[in-house]
PDB file of C-alpha atoms in Angstrom:
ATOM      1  CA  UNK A  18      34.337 196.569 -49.643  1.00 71.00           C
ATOM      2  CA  UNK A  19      34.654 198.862 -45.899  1.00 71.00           C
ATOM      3  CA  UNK A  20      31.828 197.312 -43.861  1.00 78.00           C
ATOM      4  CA  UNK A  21      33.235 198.982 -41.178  1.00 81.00           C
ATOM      5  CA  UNK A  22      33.756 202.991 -40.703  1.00 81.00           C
ATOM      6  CA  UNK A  23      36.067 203.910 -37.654  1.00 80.00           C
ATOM      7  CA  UNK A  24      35.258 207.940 -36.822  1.00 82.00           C
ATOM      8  CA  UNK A  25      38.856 209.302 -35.940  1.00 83.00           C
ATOM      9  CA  UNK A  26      37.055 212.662 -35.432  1.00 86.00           C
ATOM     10  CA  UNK A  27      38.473 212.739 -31.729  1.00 87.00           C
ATOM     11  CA  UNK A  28      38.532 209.838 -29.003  1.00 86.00           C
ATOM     12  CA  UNK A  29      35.435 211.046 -27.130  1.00 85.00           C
ATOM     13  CA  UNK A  30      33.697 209.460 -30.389  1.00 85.00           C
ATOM     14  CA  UNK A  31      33.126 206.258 -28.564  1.00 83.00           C
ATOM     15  CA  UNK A  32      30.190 203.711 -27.734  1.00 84.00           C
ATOM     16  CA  UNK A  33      29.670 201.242 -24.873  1.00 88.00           C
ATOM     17  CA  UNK A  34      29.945 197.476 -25.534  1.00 89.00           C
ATOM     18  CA  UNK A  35      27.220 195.249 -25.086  1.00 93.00           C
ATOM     19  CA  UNK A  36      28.786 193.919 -22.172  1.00 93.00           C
ATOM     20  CA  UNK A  37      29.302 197.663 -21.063  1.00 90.00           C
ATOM     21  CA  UNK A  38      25.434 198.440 -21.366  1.00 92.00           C
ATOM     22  CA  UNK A  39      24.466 195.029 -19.447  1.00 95.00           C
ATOM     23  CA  UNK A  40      26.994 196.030 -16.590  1.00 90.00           C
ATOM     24  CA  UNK A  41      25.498 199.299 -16.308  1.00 89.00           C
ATOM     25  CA  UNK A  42      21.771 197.605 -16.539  1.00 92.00           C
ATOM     26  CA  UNK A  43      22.587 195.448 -13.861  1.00 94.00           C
ATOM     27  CA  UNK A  44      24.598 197.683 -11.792  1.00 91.00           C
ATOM     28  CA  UNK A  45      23.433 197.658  -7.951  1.00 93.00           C
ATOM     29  CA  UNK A  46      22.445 201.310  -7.342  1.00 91.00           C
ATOM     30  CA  UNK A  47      20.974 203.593  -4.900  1.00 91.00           C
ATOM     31  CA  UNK A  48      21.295 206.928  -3.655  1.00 88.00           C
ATOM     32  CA  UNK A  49      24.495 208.850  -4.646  1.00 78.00           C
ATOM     33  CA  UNK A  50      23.608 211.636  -2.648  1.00 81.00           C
ATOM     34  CA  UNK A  51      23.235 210.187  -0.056  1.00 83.00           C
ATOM     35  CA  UNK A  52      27.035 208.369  -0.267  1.00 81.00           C
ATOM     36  CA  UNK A  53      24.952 205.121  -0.481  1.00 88.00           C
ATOM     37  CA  UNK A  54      25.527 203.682  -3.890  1.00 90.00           C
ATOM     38  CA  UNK A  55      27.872 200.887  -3.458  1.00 93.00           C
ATOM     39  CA  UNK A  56      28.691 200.691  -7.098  1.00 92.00           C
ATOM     40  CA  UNK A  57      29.523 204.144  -7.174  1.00 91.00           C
ATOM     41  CA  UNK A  58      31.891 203.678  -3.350  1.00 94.00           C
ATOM     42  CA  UNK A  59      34.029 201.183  -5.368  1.00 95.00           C
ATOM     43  CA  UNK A  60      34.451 202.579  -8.300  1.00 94.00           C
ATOM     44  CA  UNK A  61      35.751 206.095  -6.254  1.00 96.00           C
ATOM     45  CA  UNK A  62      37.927 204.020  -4.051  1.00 97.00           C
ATOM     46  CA  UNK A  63      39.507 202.020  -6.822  1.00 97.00           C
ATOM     47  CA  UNK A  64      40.217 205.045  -8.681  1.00 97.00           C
ATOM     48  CA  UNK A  65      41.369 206.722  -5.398  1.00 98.00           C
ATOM     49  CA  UNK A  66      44.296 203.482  -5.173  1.00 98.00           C
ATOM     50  CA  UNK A  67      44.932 203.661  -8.811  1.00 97.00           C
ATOM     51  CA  UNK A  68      45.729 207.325  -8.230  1.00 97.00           C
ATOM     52  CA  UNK A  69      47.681 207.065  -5.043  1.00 98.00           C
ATOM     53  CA  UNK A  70      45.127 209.515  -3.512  1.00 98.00           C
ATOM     54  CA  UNK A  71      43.010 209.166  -0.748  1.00 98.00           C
ATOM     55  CA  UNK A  72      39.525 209.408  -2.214  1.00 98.00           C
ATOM     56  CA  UNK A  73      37.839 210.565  -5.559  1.00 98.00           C
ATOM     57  CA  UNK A  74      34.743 211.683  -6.497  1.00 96.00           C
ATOM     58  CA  UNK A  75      32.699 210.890  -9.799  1.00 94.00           C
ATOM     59  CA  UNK A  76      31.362 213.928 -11.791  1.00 95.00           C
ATOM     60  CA  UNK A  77      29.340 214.058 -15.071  1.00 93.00           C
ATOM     61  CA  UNK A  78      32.415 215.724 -17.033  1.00 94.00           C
ATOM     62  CA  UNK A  79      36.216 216.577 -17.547  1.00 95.00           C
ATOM     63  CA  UNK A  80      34.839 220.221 -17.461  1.00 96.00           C
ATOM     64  CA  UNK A  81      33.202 219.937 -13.745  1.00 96.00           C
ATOM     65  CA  UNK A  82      35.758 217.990 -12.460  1.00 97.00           C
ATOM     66  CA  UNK A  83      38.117 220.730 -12.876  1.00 98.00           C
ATOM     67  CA  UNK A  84      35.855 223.731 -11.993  1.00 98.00           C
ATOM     68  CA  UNK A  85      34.987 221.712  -8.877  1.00 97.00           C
ATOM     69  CA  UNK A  86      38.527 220.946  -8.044  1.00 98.00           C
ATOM     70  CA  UNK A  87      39.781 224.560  -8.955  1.00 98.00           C
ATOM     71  CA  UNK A  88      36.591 226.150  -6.629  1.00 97.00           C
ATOM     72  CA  UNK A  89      38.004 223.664  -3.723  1.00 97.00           C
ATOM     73  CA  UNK A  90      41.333 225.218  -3.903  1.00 98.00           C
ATOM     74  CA  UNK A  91      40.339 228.903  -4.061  1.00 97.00           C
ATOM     75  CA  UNK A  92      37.764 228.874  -2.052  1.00 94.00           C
ATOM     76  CA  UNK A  93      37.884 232.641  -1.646  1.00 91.00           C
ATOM     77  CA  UNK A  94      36.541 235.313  -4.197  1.00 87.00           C
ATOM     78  CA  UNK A  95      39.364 237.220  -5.628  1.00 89.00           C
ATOM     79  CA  UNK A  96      41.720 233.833  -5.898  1.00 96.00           C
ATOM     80  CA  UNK A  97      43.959 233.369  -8.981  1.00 97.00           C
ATOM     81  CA  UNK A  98      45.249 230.600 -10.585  1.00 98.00           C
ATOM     82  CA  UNK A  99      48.176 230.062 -12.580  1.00 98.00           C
ATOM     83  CA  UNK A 100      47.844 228.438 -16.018  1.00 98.00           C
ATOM     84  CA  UNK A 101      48.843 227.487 -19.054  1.00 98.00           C
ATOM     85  CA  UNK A 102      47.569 230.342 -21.846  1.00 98.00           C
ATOM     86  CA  UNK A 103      47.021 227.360 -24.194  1.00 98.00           C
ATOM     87  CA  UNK A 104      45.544 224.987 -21.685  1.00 98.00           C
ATOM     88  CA  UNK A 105      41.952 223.362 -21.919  1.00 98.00           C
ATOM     89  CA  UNK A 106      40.488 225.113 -18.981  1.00 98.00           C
ATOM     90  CA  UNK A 107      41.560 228.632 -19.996  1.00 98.00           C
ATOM     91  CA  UNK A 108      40.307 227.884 -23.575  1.00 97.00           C
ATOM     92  CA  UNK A 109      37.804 225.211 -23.847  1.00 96.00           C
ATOM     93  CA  UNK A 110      35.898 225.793 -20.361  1.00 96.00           C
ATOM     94  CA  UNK A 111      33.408 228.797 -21.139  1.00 94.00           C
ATOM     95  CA  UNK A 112      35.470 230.828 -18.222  1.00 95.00           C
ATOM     96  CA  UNK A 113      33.797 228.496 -15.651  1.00 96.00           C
ATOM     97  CA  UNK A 114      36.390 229.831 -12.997  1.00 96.00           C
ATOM     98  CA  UNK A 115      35.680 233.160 -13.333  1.00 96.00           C
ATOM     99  CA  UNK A 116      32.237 233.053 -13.874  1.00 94.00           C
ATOM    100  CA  UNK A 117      30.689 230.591 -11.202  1.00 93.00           C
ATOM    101  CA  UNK A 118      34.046 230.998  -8.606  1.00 92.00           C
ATOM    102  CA  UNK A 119      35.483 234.913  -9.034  1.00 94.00           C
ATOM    103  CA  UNK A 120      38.846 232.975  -9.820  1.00 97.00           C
ATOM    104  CA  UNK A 121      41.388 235.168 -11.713  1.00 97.00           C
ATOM    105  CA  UNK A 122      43.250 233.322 -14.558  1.00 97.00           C
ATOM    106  CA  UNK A 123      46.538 234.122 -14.762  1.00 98.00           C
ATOM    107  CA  UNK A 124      48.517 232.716 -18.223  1.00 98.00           C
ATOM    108  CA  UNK A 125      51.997 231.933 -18.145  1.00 98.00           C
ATOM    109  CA  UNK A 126      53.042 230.933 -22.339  1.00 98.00           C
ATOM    110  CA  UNK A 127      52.783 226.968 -22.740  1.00 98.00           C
ATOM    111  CA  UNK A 128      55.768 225.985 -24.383  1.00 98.00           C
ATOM    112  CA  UNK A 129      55.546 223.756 -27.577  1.00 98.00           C
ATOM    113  CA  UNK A 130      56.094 220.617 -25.087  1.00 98.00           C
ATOM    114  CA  UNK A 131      53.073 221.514 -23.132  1.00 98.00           C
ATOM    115  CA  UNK A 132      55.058 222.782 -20.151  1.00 98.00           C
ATOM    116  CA  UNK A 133      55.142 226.078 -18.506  1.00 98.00           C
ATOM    117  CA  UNK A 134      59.099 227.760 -17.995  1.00 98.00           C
ATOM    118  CA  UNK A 135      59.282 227.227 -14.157  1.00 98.00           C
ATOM    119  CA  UNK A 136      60.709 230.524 -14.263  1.00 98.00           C
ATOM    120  CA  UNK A 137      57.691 232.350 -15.559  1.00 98.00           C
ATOM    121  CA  UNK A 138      55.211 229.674 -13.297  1.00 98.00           C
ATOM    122  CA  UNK A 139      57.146 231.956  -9.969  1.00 98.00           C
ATOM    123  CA  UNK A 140      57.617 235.263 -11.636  1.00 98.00           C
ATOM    124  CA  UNK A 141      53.469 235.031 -12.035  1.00 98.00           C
ATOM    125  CA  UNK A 142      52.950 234.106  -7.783  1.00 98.00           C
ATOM    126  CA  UNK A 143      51.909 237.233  -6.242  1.00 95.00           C
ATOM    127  CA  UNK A 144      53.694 238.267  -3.415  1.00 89.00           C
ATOM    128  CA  UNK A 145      51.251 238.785  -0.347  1.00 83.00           C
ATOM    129  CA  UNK A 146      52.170 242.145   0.440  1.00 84.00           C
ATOM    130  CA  UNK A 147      49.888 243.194  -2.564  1.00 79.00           C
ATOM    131  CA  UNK A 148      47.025 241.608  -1.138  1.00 79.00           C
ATOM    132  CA  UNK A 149      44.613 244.753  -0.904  1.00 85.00           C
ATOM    133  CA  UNK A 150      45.532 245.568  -4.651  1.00 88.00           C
ATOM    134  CA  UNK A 151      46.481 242.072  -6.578  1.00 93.00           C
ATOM    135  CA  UNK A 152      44.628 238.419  -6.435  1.00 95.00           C
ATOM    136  CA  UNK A 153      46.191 236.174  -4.139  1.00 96.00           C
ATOM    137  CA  UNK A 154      47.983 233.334  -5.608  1.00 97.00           C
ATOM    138  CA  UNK A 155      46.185 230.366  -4.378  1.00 97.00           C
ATOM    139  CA  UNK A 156      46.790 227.249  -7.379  1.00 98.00           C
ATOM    140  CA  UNK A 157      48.667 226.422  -9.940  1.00 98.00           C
ATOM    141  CA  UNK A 158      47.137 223.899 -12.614  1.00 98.00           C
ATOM    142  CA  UNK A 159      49.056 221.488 -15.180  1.00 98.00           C
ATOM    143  CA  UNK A 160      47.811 219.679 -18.229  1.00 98.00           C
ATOM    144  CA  UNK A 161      48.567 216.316 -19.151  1.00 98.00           C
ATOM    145  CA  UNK A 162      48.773 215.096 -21.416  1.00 96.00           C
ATOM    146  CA  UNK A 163      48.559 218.741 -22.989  1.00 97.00           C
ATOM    147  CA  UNK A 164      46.040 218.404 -25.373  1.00 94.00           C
ATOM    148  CA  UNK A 165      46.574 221.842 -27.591  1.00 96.00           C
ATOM    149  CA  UNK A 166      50.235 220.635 -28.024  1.00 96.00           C
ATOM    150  CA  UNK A 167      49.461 217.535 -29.786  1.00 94.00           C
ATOM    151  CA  UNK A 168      48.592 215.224 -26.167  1.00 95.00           C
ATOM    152  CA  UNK A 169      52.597 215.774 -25.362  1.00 97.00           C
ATOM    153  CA  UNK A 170      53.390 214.104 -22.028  1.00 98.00           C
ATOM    154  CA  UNK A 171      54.525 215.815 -19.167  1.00 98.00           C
ATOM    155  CA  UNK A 172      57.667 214.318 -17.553  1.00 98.00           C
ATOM    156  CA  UNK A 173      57.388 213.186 -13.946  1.00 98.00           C
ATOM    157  CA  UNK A 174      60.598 215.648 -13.346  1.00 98.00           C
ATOM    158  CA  UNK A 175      58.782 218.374 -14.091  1.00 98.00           C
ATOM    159  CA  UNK A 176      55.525 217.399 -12.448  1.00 98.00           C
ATOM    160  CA  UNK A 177      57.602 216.981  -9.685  1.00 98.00           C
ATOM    161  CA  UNK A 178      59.519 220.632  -9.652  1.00 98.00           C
ATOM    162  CA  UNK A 179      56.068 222.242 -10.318  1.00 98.00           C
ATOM    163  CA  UNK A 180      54.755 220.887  -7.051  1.00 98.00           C
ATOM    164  CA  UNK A 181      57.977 221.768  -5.508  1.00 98.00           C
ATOM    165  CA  UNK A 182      57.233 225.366  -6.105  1.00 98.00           C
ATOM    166  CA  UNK A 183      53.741 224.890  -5.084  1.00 98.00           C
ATOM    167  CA  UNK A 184      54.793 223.339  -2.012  1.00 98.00           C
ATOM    168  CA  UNK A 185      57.330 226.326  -1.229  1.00 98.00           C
ATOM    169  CA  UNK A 186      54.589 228.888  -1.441  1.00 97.00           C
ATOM    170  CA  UNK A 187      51.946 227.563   0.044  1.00 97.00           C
ATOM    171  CA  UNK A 188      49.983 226.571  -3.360  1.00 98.00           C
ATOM    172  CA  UNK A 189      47.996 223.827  -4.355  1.00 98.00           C
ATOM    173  CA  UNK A 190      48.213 221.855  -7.660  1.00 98.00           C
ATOM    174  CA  UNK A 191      45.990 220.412  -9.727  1.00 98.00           C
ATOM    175  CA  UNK A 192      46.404 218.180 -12.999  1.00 98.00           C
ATOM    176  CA  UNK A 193      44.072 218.206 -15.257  1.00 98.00           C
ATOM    177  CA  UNK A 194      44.542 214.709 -15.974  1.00 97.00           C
ATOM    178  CA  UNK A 195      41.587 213.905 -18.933  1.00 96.00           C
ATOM    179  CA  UNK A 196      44.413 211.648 -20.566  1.00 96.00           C
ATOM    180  CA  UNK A 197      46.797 211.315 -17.719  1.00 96.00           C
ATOM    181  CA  UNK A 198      46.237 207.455 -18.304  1.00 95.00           C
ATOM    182  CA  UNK A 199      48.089 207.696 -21.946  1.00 94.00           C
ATOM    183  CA  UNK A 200      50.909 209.721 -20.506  1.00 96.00           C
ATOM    184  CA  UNK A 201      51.267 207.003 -17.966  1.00 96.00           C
ATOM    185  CA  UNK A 202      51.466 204.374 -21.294  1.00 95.00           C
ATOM    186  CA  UNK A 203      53.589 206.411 -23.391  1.00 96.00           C
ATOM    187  CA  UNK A 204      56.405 207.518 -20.470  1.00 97.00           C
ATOM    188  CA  UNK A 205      56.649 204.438 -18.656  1.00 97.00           C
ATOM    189  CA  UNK A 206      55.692 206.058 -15.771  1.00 98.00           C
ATOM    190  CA  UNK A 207      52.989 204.065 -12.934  1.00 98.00           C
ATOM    191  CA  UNK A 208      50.143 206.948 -12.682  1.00 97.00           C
ATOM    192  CA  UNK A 209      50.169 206.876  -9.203  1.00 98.00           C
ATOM    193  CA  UNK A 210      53.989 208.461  -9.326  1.00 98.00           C
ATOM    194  CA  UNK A 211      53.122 210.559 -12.209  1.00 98.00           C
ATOM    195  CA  UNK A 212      50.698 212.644 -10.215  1.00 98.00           C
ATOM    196  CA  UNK A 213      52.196 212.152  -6.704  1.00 98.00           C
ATOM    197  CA  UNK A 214      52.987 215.939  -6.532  1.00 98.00           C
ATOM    198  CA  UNK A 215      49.497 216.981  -7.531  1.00 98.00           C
ATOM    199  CA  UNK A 216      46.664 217.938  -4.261  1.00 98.00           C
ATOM    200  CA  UNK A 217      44.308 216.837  -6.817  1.00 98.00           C
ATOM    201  CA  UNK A 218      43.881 215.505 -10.187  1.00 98.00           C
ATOM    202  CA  UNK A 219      40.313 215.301 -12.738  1.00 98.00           C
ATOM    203  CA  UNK A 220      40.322 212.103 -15.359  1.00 97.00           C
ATOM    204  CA  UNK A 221      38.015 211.371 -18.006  1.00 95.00           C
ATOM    205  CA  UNK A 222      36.459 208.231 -18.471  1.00 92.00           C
ATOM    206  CA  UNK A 223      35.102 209.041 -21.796  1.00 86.00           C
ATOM    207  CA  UNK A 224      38.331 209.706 -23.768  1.00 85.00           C
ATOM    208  CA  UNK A 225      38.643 205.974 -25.992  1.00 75.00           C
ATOM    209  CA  UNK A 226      37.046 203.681 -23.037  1.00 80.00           C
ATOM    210  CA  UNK A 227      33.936 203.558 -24.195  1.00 81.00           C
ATOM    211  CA  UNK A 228      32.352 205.130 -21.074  1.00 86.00           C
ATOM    212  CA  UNK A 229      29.308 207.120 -22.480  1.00 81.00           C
ATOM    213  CA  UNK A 230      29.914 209.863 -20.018  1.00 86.00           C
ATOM    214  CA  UNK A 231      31.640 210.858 -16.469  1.00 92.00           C
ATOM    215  CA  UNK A 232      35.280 211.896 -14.887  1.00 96.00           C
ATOM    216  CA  UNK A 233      36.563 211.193 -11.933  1.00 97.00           C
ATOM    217  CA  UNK A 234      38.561 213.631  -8.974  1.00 98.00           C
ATOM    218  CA  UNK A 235      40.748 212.291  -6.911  1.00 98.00           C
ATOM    219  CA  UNK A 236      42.731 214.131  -3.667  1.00 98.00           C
ATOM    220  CA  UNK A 237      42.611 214.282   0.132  1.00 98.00           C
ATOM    221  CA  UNK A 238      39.704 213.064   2.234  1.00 97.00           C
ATOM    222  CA  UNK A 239      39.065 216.650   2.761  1.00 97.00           C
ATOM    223  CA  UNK A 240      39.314 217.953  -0.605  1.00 97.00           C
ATOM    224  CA  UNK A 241      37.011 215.337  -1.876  1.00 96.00           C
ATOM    225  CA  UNK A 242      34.498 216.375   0.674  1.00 93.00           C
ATOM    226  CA  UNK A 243      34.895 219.786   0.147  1.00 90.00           C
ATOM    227  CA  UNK A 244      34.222 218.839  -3.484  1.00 75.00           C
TER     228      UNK A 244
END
């Protein structure tokens, strides 16, 4: 007889231990806002190391994290990003960008490996001569693991090249990095190195930890702040 029923329905389907619920009873707290909550300093600096970044910010969702980091980036109405047409913010994030930041999505096709042609990813940057009639190019964003393509993992490589470009035109990138933790298991690949090209990366602590909400940013000291 099943005494036991495991819901597969997704990986956010997940409940805090015991142990989990007396850590977070006993948890020395005080005023976030404030930056004075010392549980909530180490857990942003560990995450910060983890991440080879220089600080990190906790935020109630996967969703805020990356409307927060994409608002940090294109700070200025009229911005555009370049995305995936399949990715989760494009799809799955009620327009956030556009609605709260006047941040132009602009979709380049995600291949079937949840990469963007690097090709396409330049053809979309918009040359700054157009700036009275285009949006300005200001970020590009990655996904990964690339959850509309079946979680595939993004190669460091790539990761790599796609910052590259970003770094040759004066563009930020950001990962969002819900399950960057799995590609890190299933490549081989130390986290810190998979997102060393990134300005800024979001990660979910609610995708099969057990955490029973929250995400985490990481980036600069000034991006963070910004944040």
């Amino acid at each position: 007889m099943v005494t036991k029923v495991v819901d597969l329905r997704s990986d956010t389907v997940t409940k805090p231990s015991e142990a989990m619920r007396a850590a977070m009873a006993a948890a020395e707290v005080d005023d976030d806002v404030l930056g004075a909550d010392p549980t909530a300093q180490r857990f942003e600096a560990e995450m910060a190391r983890i991440m080879g970044k220089e600080a990190a910010l906790f935020v109630p969702s996967g969703t805020m994290g990356n409307l927060v980091s994409v608002l940090a980036h294109c700070d200025t109405r009229g911005s555009e990003v370049i995305l995936g047409d399949n990715s989760h913010i494009h799809i799955y994030e009620n327009g956030g960008i556009a609605t709260l930041g006047g941040v132009h999505p602009r979709t380049v096709p995600n291949n079937p490996d949840g990469t963007m042609d690097v090709d396409k990813i330049v053809a979309a940057i918009r040359h700054r001569d157009g700036a009275m009639y285009y949006p300005t190019t200001r970020l590009i964003c990655l996904e990964n693991t690339h959850g509309n393509t079946g979680g595939k993992c993004l190669s460091v490589e790539y990761t790599d090249k796609v910052g590259e470009v970003a770094q040759s035109h004066g563009l930020k990138l950001h990962i969002d990095g819900a399950r960057i933790f799995n590609a890190s298991v299933a490549l081989g690949v130390p986290v810190h190195r998979l997102v060393r090209a990134a300005d800024s990366v979001s990660v979910c602590l609610s995708k099969g930890l057990g955490a029973p909400v929250g995400s985490v940013i990481v980036g600069s000291k000034d991006f963070i702040y910004k944040g």
